[in-house]
XYZ file of C-alpha atoms in Angstrom:
119
model
C 41.507 -67.500 86.725
C 41.650 -65.653 83.407
C 43.983 -62.863 82.424
C 44.042 -60.609 79.363
C 47.281 -59.003 78.266
C 47.293 -56.304 75.613
C 50.175 -54.937 73.605
C 50.861 -52.676 70.652
C 49.793 -49.210 71.708
C 51.955 -46.137 71.454
C 52.523 -42.847 69.686
C 52.090 -42.496 65.944
C 51.723 -39.647 63.489
C 48.466 -39.010 61.684
C 48.134 -41.318 58.710
C 50.217 -43.995 60.370
C 49.339 -47.496 61.536
C 49.372 -49.517 64.723
C 48.420 -53.076 65.515
C 46.964 -53.990 68.881
C 46.838 -57.525 70.192
C 45.191 -58.987 73.256
C 45.825 -62.500 74.483
C 43.831 -64.426 77.048
C 45.308 -67.056 79.317
C 44.074 -69.210 82.162
C 41.195 -71.615 82.644
C 39.411 -71.092 79.324
C 36.986 -73.515 77.734
C 36.219 -71.296 74.740
C 35.795 -67.646 73.812
C 32.639 -66.250 72.304
C 32.717 -62.650 71.123
C 35.844 -60.530 71.274
C 35.887 -56.792 70.952
C 37.845 -53.587 71.130
C 36.617 -50.478 72.920
C 38.153 -47.090 73.474
C 37.792 -44.220 75.884
C 39.037 -40.729 75.206
C 39.473 -38.174 78.007
C 36.124 -36.829 79.147
C 34.190 -39.279 77.011
C 32.410 -42.545 77.613
C 33.870 -45.866 76.587
C 32.688 -46.800 73.103
C 32.744 -49.874 70.920
C 35.312 -49.820 68.129
C 34.907 -53.288 66.639
C 33.784 -56.771 67.563
C 34.094 -60.273 66.168
C 32.024 -63.334 66.957
C 33.189 -66.913 67.324
C 31.976 -67.398 63.754
C 34.171 -64.523 62.539
C 31.320 -62.115 61.896
C 32.581 -58.592 62.405
C 31.014 -55.314 63.385
C 32.612 -51.867 63.208
C 31.770 -48.455 64.506
C 31.092 -46.042 61.673
C 34.062 -43.888 62.612
C 36.555 -46.715 61.882
C 34.981 -48.444 58.906
C 37.480 -48.893 56.126
C 40.413 -48.007 58.382
C 40.465 -50.625 61.155
C 40.321 -54.420 60.877
C 39.551 -56.814 63.709
C 40.636 -60.442 63.576
C 41.106 -63.349 65.944
C 43.317 -66.386 66.379
C 41.374 -68.971 68.327
C 44.379 -71.261 68.748
C 46.155 -68.446 70.584
C 43.062 -66.991 72.318
C 44.075 -63.686 70.786
C 42.259 -60.795 69.158
C 43.921 -58.184 66.968
C 43.056 -54.694 65.834
C 44.896 -53.398 62.791
C 44.535 -49.631 62.725
C 45.433 -47.785 59.528
C 45.058 -44.164 58.464
C 45.027 -43.098 62.087
C 43.652 -39.687 62.939
C 44.206 -37.488 66.011
C 40.581 -38.224 66.931
C 41.559 -41.885 67.414
C 43.622 -40.912 70.458
C 42.265 -42.849 73.423
C 42.884 -45.723 75.790
C 41.983 -48.918 73.956
C 40.578 -51.898 75.815
C 39.940 -55.429 74.679
C 36.965 -57.404 75.880
C 36.308 -61.107 75.680
C 33.286 -63.172 76.605
C 35.011 -66.251 77.963
C 33.417 -69.575 78.706
C 35.044 -70.920 81.855
C 34.251 -73.741 84.223
C 31.322 -72.087 86.012
C 29.874 -69.975 83.236
C 30.478 -67.240 80.689
C 32.012 -64.021 81.913
C 33.127 -60.663 80.550
C 36.826 -59.965 80.852
C 38.669 -56.718 80.220
C 42.335 -55.967 79.927
C 44.156 -53.084 81.543
C 43.986 -50.871 78.452
C 46.701 -49.381 76.327
C 47.222 -45.786 75.279
C 47.100 -44.895 71.598
C 48.161 -41.354 70.786
C 47.954 -39.954 67.271
C 49.799 -36.701 66.677
C 48.800 -34.234 63.982
């Protein structure tokens, strides 16, 4: 059984910074891609950033230059450093991992954490 636990969300003023982390635990052989998604009220969930097992990164246009994704394979953890936050970044943020377990590779999601940016 695999579990993802996220931390680091909260309330911040516009222009401020937050760092999200998401750690996986359980029966894990390896982790392929890791990613961060977000969902604002009334909107669909959207990709924010992703990182492959080879550390190649991909960012949504709306966060380029402001957010940085990174991973620590020894800790099965992915991070999202968010700088220059804007009110439009307010959303529930979810981490996603493609985890190789005993019987195959599966998508796992965490419970999500609220990020609120005040103007």
